[in-house]
Short mmCIF file of C-alpha atoms in Angstrom, two decimals:
data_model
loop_
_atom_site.label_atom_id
_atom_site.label_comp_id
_atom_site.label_asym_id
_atom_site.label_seq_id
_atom_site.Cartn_x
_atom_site.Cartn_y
_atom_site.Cartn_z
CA UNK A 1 39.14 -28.45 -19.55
CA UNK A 2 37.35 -25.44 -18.76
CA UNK A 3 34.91 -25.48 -15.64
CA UNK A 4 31.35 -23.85 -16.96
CA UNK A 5 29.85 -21.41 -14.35
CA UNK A 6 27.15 -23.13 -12.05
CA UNK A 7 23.98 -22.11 -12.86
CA UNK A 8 22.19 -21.29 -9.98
CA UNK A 9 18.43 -22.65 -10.09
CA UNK A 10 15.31 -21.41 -8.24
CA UNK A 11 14.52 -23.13 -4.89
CA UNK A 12 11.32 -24.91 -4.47
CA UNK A 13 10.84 -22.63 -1.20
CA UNK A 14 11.94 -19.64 -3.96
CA UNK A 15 8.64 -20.89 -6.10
CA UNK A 16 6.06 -21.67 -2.74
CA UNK A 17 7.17 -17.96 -2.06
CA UNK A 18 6.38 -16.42 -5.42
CA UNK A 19 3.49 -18.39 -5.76
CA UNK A 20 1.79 -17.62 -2.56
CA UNK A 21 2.55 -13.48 -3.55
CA UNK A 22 0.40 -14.42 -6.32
CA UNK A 23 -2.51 -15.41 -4.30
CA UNK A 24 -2.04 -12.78 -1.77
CA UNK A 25 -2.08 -10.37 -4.98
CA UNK A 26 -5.57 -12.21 -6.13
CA UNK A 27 -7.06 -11.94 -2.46
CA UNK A 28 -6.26 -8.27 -2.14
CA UNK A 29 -6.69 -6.86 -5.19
CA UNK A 30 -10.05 -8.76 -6.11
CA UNK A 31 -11.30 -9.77 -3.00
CA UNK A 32 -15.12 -8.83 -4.35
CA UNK A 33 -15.42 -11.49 -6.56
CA UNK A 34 -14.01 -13.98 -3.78
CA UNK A 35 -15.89 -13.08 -1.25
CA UNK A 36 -18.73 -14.36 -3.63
CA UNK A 37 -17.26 -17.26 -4.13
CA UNK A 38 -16.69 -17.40 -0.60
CA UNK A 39 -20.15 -17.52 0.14
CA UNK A 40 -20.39 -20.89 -1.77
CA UNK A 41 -17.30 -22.85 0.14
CA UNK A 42 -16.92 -21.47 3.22
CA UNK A 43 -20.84 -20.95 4.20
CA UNK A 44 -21.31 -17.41 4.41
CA UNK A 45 -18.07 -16.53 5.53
CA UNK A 46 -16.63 -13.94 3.25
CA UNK A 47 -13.56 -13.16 4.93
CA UNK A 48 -12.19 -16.74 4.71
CA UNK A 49 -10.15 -15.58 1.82
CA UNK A 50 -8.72 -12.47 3.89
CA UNK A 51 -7.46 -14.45 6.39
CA UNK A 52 -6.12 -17.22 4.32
CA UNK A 53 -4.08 -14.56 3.15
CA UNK A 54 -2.95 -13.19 6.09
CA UNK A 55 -1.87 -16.62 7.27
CA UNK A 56 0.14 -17.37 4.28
CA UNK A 57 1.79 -14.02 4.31
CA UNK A 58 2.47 -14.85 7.59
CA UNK A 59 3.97 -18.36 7.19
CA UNK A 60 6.07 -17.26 4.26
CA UNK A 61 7.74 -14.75 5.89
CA UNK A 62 8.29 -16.59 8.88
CA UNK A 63 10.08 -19.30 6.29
CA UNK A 64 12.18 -16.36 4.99
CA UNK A 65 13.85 -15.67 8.07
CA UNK A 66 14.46 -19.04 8.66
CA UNK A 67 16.52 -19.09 5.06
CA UNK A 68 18.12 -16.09 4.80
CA UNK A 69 17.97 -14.39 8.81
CA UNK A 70 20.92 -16.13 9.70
CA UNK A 71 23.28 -13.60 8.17
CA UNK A 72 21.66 -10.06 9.03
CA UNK A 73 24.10 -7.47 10.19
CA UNK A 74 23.81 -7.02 14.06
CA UNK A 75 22.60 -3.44 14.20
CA UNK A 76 19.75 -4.78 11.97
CA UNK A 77 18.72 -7.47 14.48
CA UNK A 78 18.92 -4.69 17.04
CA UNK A 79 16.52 -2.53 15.44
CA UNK A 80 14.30 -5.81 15.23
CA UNK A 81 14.60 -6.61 19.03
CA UNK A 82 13.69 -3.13 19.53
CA UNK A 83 10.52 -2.64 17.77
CA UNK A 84 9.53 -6.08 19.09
CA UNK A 85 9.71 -4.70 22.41
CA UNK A 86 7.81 -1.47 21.39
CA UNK A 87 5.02 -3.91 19.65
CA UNK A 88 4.85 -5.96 22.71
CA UNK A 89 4.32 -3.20 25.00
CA UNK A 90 1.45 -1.20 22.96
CA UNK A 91 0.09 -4.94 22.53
CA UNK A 92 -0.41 -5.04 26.21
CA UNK A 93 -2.25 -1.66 26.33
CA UNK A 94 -4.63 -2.79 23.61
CA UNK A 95 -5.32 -5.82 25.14
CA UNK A 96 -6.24 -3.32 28.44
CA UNK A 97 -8.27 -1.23 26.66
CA UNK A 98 -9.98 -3.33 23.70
CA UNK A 99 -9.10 -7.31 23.96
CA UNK A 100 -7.07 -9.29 22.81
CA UNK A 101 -8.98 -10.00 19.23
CA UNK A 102 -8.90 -6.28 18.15
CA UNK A 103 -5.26 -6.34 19.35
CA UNK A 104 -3.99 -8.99 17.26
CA UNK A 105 -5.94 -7.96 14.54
CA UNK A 106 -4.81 -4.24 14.82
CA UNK A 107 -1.12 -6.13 15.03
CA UNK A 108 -1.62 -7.98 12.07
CA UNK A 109 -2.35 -4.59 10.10
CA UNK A 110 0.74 -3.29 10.93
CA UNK A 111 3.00 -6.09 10.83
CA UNK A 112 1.59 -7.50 7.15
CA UNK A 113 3.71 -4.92 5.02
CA UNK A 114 6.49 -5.57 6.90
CA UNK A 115 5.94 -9.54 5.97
CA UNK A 116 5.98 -8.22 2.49
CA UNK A 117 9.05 -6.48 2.95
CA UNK A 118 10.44 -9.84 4.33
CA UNK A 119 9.22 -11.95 1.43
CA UNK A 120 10.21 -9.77 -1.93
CA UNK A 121 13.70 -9.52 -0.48
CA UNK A 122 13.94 -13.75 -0.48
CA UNK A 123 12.03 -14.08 -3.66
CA UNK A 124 14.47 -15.14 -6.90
CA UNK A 125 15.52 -13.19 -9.81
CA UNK A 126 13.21 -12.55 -12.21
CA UNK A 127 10.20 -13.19 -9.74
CA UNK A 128 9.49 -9.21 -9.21
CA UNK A 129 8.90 -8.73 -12.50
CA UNK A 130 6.13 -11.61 -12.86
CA UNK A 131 4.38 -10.45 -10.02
CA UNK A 132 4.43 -6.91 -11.31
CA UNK A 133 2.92 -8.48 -14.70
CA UNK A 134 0.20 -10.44 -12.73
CA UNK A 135 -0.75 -6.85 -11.18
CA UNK A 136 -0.81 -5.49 -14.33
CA UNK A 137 -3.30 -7.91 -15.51
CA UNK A 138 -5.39 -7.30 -11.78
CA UNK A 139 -4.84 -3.42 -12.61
CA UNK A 140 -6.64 -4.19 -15.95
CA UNK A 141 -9.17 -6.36 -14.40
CA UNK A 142 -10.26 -3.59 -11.82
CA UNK A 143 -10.73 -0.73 -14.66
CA UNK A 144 -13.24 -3.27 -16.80
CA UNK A 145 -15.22 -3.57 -13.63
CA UNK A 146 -15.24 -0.56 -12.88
CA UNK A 147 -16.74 0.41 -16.27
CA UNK A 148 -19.03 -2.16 -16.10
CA UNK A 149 -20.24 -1.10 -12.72
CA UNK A 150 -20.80 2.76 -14.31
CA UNK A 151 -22.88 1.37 -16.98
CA UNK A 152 -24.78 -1.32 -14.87
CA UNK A 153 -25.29 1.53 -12.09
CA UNK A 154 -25.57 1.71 -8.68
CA UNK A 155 -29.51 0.70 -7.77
CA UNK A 156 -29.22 -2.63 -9.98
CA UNK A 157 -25.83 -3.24 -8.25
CA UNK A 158 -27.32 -2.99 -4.56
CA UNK A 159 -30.51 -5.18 -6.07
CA UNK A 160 -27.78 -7.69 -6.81
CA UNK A 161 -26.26 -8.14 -3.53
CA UNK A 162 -23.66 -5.14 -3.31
CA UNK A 163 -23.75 -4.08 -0.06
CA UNK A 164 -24.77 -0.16 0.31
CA UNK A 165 -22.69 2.45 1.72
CA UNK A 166 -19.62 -0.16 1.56
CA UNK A 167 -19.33 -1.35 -2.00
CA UNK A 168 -21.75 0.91 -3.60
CA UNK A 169 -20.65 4.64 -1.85
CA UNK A 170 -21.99 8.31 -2.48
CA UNK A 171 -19.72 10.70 -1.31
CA UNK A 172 -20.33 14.70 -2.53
CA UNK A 173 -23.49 12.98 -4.49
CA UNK A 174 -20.56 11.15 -6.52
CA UNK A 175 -21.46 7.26 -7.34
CA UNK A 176 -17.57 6.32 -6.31
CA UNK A 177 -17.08 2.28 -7.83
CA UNK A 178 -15.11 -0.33 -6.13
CA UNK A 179 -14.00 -2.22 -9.12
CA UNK A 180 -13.57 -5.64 -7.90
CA UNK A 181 -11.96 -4.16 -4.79
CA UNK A 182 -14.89 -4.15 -1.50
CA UNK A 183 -15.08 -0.45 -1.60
CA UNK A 184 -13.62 3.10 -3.62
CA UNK A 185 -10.44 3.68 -1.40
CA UNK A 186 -8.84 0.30 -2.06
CA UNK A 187 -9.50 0.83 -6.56
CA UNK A 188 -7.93 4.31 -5.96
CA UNK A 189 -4.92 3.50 -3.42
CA UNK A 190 -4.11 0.12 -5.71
CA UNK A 191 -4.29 2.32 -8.78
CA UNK A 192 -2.23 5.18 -7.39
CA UNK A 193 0.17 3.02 -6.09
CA UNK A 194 0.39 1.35 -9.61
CA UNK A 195 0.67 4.56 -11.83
CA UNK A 196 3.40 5.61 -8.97
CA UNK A 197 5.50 3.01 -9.70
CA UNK A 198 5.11 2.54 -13.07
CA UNK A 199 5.76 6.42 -13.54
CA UNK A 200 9.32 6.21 -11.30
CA UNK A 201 10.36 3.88 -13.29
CA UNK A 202 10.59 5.78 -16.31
CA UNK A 203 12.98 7.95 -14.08
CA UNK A 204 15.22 5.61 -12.57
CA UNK A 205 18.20 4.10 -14.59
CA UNK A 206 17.69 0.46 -16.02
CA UNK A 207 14.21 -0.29 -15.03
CA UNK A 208 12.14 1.57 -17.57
CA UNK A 209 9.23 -0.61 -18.00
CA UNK A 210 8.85 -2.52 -21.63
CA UNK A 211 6.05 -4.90 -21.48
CA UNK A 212 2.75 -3.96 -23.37
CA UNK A 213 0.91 -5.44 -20.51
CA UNK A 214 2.35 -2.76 -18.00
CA UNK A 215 1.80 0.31 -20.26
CA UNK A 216 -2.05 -0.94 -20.77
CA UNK A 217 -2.40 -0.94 -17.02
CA UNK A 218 -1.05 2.65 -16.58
CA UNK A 219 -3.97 3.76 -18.82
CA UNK A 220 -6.59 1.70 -16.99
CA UNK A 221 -5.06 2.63 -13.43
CA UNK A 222 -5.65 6.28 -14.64
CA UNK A 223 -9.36 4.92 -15.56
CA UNK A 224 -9.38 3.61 -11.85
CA UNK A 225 -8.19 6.56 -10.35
CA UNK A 226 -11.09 7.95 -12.32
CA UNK A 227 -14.00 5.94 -11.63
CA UNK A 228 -12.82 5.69 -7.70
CA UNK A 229 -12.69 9.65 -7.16
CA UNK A 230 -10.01 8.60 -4.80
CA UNK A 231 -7.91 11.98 -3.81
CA UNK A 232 -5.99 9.82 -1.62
CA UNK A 233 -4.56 7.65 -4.44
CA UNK A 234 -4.67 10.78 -6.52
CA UNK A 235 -2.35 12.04 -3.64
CA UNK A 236 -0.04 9.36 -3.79
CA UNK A 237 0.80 9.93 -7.18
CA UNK A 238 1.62 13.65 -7.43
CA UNK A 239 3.03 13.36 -4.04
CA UNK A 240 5.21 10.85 -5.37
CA UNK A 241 5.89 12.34 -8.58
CA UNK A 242 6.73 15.38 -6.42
CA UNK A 243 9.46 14.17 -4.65
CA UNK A 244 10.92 12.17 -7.04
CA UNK A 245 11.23 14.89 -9.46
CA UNK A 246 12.65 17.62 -6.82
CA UNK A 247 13.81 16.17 -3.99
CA UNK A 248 17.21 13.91 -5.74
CA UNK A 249 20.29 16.28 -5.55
CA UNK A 250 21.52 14.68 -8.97
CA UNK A 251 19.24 17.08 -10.58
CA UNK A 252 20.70 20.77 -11.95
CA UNK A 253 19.01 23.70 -10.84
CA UNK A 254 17.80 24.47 -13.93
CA UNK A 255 15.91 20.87 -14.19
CA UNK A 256 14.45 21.38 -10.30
CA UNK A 257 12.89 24.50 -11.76
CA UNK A 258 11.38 22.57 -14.89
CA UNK A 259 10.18 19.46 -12.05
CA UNK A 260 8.39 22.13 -10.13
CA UNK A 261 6.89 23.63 -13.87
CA UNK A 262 5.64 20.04 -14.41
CA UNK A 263 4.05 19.21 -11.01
CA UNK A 264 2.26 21.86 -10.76
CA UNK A 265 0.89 21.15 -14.18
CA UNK A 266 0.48 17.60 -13.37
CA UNK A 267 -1.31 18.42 -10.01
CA UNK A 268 -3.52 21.16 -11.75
CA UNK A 269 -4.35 18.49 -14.57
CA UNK A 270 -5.35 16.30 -11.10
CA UNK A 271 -7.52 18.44 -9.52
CA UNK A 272 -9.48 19.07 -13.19
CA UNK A 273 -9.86 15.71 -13.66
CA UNK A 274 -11.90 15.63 -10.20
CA UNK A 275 -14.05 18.55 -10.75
CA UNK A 276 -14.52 17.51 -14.52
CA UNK A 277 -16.18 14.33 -13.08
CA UNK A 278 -18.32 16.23 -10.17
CA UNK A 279 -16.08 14.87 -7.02
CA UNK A 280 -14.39 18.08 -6.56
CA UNK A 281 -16.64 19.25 -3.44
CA UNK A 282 -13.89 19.72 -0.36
CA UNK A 283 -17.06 19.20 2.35
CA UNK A 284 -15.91 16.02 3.26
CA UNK A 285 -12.34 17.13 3.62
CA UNK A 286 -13.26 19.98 6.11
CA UNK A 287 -14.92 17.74 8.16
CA UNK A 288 -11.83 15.38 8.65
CA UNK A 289 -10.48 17.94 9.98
CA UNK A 290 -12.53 19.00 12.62
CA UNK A 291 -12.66 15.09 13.32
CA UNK A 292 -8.77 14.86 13.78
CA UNK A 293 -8.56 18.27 15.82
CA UNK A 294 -11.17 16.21 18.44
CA UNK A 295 -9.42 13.02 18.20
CA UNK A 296 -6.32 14.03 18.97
CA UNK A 297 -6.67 16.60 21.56
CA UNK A 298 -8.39 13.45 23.50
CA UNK A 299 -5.91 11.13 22.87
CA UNK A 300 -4.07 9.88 25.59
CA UNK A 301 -0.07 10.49 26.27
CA UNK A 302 0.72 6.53 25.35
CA UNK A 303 -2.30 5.92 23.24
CA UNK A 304 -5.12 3.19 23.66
CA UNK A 305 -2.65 0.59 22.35
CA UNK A 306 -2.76 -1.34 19.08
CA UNK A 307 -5.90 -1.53 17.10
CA UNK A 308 -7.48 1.29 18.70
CA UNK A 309 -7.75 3.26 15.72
CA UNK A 310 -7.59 2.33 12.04
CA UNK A 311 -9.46 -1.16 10.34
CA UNK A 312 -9.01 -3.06 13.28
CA UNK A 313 -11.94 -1.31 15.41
CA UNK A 314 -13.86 -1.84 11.96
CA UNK A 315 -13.46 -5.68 12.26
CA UNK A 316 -16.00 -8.20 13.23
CA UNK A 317 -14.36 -9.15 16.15
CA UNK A 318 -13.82 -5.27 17.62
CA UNK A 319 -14.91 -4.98 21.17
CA UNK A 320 -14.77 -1.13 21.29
CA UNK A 321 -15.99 1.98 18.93
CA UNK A 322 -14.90 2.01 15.31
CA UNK A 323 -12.96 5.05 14.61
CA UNK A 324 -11.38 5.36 11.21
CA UNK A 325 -9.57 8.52 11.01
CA UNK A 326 -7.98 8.79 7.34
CA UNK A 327 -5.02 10.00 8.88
CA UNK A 328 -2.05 7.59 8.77
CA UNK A 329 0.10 10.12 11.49
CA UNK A 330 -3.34 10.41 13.27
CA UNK A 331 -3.99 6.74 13.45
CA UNK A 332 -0.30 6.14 14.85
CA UNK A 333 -1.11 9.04 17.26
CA UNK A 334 -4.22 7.18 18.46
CA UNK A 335 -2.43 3.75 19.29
CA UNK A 336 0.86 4.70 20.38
CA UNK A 337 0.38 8.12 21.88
CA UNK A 338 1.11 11.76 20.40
CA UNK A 339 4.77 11.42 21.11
CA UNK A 340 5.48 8.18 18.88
CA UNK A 341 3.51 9.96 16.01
CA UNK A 342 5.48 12.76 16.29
CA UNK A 343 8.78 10.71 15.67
CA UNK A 344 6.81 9.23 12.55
CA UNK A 345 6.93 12.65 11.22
CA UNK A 346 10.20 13.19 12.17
CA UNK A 347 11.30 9.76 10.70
CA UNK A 348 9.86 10.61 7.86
CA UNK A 349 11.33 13.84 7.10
CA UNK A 350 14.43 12.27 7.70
CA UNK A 351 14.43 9.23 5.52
CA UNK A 352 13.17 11.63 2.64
CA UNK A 353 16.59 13.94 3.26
CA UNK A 354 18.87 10.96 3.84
CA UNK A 355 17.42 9.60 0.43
CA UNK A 356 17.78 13.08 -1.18
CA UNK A 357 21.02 13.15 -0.61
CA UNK A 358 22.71 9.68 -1.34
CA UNK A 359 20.79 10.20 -4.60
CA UNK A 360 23.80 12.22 -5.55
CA UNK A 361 25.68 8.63 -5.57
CA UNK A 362 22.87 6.38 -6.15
CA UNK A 363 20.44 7.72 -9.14
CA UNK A 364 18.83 4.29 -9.02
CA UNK A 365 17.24 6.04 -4.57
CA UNK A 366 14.54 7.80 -6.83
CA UNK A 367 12.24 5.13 -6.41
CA UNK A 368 12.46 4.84 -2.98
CA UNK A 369 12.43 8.72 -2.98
CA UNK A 370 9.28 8.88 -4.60
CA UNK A 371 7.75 5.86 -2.56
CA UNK A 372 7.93 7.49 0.85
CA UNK A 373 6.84 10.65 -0.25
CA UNK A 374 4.11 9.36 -1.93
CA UNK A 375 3.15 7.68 1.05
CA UNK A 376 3.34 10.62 3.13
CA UNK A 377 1.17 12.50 0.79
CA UNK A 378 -1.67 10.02 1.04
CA UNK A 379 -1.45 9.32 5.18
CA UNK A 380 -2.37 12.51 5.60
CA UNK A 381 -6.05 11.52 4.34
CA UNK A 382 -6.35 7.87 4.23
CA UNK A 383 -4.69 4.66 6.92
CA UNK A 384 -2.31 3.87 3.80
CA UNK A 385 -0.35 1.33 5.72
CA UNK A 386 -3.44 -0.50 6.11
CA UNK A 387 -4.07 -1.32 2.45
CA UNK A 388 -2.91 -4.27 1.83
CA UNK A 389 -2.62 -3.89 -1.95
CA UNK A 390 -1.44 -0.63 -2.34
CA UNK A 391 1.84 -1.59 -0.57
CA UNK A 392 2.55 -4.11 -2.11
CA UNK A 393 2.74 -3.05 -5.06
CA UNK A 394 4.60 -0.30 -4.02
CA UNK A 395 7.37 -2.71 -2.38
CA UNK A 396 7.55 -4.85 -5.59
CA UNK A 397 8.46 -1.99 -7.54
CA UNK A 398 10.89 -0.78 -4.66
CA UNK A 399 12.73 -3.93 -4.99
CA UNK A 400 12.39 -3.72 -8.79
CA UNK A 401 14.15 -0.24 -8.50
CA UNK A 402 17.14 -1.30 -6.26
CA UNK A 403 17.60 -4.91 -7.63
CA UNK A 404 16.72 -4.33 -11.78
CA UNK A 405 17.82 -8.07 -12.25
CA UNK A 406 14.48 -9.18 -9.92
#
């Protein structure tokens, strides 16, 4: 007789994990309609949702090293030991210079993507691909509201409890909407992030994307990126696109010339779209720059420690001046000193060629390709690590990329 195959089944930790993604997904890509509802359970405290998902991001991951930690390589524990060192001292400088509150939650900001990381890689097969569906549906979601919001407008919106200059923003005389994101920069970062992804996957073998659901959300994360005016999420697309179209050495010489044809049209058709909708004024981009010159000729040689810069000193329980630089590199700069952010850069540049060039082996790297660059692109005007949404949708389709059976 014939032994049949044993058919692995999905963990119940394998469904709490997959599960909890989903509410993280709810909490940070909709977090304005929760924070309403927030109001009525949790008496006027709207972040109860936001930390409810920081805490089960936290727990979950902390269960997935538990599982599955037992068998990392040693090099990769290493590495772990390491930056846990690094993070401990920079902890104690920001706890020096700002508290301990603002520390942990400056720590928190940091360390969440990293949790996400963590928690894709234990989730089961097939799980990756649900999740990307439920974004789909949020992606969806966010472009009716924002429509919705256009229509209503912004003076009825503030008259109904939006709060101004957060959720309801003029930049460049531009009305920017939130969706039902708290303010423009989230809608655009989720949005790029989502277009990014679903765009490499039309590029990298065996994960083309199929469901109807995912192809409706393209065209409403292009609304999003749209009603936002985000250049930052606008950045993290063509960025993307960019490298994922040039940078893998699989590519002919003759199809690197046509990729450079195409982005240039693709980053022309970006920049029309902005001045076709009036948020093509550069004024606010000129002062950034004379911002980050100040910054970071004051910053000192080891930094100001963690949560000195970035959505930490934004939080309600930051002890010192709030200084949000929309400058990923910048922000890094700030906390850890000029040194560390220059071996970002470096880091970067170098997991971008590394990429590039196993690419020759591995056509499947253009994701990830096209994921850091992207990234780049858009942390040189916005704190990208620091949206929560943004990456992870940009990790789910990562993991989509390398493991097409997730």
């Amino acid at each position: 007789m014939i032994e049949q195959p044993a058919i692995r089944t999905p963990s119940r930790w394998a469904s709490v994990h997959e599960y909890g993604l989903l509410f993280v997904l709810v909490a940070c890509m909709a977090p304005l309609p929760l924070e309403g509802l927030s109001w009525l359970l949790f008496d006027g405290r709207p972040w109860a949702f936001s930390l409810a998902s920081a805490v089960i991001t936290s727990v979950l991951a902390v269960t997935a090293v538990l599982r599955h930690g037992w068998g990392l390589p040693v090099r990769w524990v290493e590495v772990g030991a390491a930056a846990a060192l690094v993070l401990t001292v920079w902890s104690a400088i920001g706890v020096a210079h700002h508290g301990l509150a603002q520390t942990v939650t400056g720590l928190r900001l940091i360390l969440i993507p990293v949790a996400f990381l963590v928690i894709v890689g234990a989730l089961m097969s097939g799980a990756v691909s649900r999740l990307l569906t439920a974004v789909a549906v949020l992606v969806i979601a966010n472009a009716a509201a924002g429509v919705a919001e256009v229509l209503i407008g912004p003076a009825t919106l503030v008259r109904w409890g939006f709060s101004p200059q957060h959720n309801v923003r003029y930049i460049d005389g531009v009305f920017r909407v939130p969706g039902l994101t708290e303010v423009n920069a989230e809608l655009g970062m989720l949005a790029g992030a989502y277009l990014l992804g679903y765009l490499a996957c039309w590029i990298t073998p065996r994960v083309r994307p199929r469901a109807v659901l995912w192809h409706l959300a393209a065209a409403a994360a292009v609304l999003c990126l749209m009603l936002s005016t985000s250049r930052s999420g606008a950045l993290l697309v063509v960025g993307g696109l960019a490298g994922a179209l040039i940078l893998p050495h699989a590519r002919s010489r003759s199809r690197r010339l046509v990729a450079m044809a195409l982005m240039g049209l693709i980053a022309a058709g970006a920049a029309g779209m902005f001045v076709l909708i009036g948020a093509g004024g550069s004024s606010s981009l000129f002062q950034r720059f004379v911002v980050w010159r100040d910054l970071l000729a004051a910053a000192p040689l080891f930094g100001d420690g963690i949560g000195a810069a970035g959505g930490a000193s934004y939080s309600r329980v930051a002890s010192s001046p709030p200084q949000f630089v929309d400058n990923y590199f910048l922000n890094i700069g700030l906390q850890f000193g000029p040194v560390v952010m220059v071996l970002l850069v470096g880091a970067t540049v170098f997991a971008l060629v590394w990429l590039a060039r196993a690419s020759t082996r591995r056509p499947e790297l253009v994701m990830p390709i096209a994921l850091v660059s992207g990234l780049a692109a858009a942390s040189l005007t916005l704190d990208s690590w620091e949206f929560t949404a943004a990456m992870l949708i940009l990790i789910l389709f990562g993991y989509r990329a390398l493991r097409p059976s997730s």
